[in-house]
Coordinates of C-alpha atoms in Angstrom, one line a residue:
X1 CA -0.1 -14.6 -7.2
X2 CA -3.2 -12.9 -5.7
X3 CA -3.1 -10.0 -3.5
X4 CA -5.5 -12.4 -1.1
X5 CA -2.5 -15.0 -1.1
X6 CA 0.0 -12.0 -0.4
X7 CA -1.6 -11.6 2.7
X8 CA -0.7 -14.3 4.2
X9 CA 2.7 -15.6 3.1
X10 CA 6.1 -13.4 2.9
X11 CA 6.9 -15.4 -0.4
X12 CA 3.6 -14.5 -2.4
X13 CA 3.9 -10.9 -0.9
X14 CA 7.3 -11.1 -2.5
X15 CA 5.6 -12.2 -6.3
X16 CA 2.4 -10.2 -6.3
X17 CA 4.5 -6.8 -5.0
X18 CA 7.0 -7.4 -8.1
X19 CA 4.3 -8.2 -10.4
X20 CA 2.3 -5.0 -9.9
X21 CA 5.3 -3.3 -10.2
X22 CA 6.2 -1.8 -6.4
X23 CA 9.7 -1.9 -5.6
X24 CA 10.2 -2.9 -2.1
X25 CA 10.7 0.8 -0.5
X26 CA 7.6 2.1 -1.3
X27 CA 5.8 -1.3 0.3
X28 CA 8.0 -1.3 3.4
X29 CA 6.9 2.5 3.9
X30 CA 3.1 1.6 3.2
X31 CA 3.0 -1.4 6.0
X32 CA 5.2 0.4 8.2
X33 CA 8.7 -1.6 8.3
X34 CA 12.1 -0.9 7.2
X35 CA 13.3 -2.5 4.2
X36 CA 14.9 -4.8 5.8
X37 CA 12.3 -6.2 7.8
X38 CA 10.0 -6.3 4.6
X39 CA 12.9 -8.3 3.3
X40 CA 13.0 -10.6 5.9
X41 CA 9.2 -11.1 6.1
X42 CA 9.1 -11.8 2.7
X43 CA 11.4 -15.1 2.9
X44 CA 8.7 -16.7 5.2
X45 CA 6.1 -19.0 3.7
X46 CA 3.7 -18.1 6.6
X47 CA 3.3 -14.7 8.0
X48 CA 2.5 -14.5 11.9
X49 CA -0.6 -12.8 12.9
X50 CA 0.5 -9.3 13.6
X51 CA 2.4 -8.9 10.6
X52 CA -0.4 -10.3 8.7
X53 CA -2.4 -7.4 9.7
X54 CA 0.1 -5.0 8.6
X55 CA 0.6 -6.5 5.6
X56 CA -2.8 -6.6 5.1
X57 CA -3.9 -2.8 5.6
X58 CA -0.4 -1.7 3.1
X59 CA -1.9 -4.6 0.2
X60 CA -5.9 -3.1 0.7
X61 CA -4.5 0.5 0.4
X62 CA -2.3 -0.5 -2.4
X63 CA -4.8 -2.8 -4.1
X64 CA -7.7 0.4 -3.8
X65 CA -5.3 2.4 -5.6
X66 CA -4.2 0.8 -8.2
X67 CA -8.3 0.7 -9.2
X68 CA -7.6 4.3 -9.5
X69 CA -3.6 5.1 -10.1
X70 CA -1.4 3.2 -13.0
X71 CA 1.4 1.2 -11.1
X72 CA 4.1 2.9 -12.5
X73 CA 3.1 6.1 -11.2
X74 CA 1.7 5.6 -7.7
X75 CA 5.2 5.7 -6.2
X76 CA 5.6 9.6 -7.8
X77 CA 1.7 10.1 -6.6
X78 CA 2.1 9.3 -2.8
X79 CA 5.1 11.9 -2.7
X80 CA 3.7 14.6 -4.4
X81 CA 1.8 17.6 -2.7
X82 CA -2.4 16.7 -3.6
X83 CA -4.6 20.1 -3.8
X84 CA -7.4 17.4 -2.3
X85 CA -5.3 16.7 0.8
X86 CA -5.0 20.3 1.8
X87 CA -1.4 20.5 -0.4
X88 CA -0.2 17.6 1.9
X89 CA 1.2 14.5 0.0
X90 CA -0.2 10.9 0.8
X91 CA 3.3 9.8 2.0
X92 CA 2.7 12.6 4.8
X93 CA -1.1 11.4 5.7
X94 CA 0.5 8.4 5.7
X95 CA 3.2 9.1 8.1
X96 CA 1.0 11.3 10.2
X97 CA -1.7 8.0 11.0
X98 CA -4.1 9.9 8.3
X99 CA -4.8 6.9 6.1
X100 CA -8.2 7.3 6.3
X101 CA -8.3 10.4 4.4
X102 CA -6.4 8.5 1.4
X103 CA -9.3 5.7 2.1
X104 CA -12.2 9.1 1.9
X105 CA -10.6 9.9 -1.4
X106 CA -10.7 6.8 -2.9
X107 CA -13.8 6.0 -1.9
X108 CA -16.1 8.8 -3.0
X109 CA -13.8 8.3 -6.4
X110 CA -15.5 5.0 -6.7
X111 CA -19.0 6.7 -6.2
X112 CA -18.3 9.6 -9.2
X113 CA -18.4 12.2 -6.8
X114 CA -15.0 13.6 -8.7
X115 CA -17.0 12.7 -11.6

């Protein structure tokens, strides 16, 4: 399953989130439903538009990472307090509406200048 495909059906979200390894906790957090809802979103073949664009934004932020974070630890990395976020942890820029300063980091990561 691709994370393009994940996009747009609750079912391939379901493969593609258990073959990178995220349990369904940390995704719910990252798109912004309970686990639940996450749950019951992905039962449906076909998402509907405005949960498509959540889904969208968590699978981007969570495909970007992974370029630069092993699975298996980005659920330990989003809670823990980053000297590059002022001591804040990406879980609270997250929280806070501050995904854009997770999206700074990982981009000037891609152009070396942590290099």
């Amino acid at each position: 399953m691709t994370w393009q495909q994940a996009r747009e059906s609750g079912t391939a979200l379901f493969v593609w989130r258990r073959n990178i390894g995220l349990n369904r906790c940390v995704f719910a957090r990252l798109s912004n439903f309970s686990e639940r809802t996450l749950a019951t979103y992905e039962k449906q073949k076909k998402l509907s538009a405005p949960v498509q664009a959540q889904v969208t934004e968590a699978v981007r932020l969570v495909k970007a990472l992974l370029e630069l974070i092993p699975a298996e630890d980005l659920s330990a990395w989003l809670q823990k307090p980053n000297p590059g976020f002022k001591d804040r942890s990406p879980w609270t820029l997250i929280e806070n509406g501050e995904r854009d300063v997770i999206w700074e980091m990982i981009h000037q990561t891609r152009h070396g200048a942590f290099a």
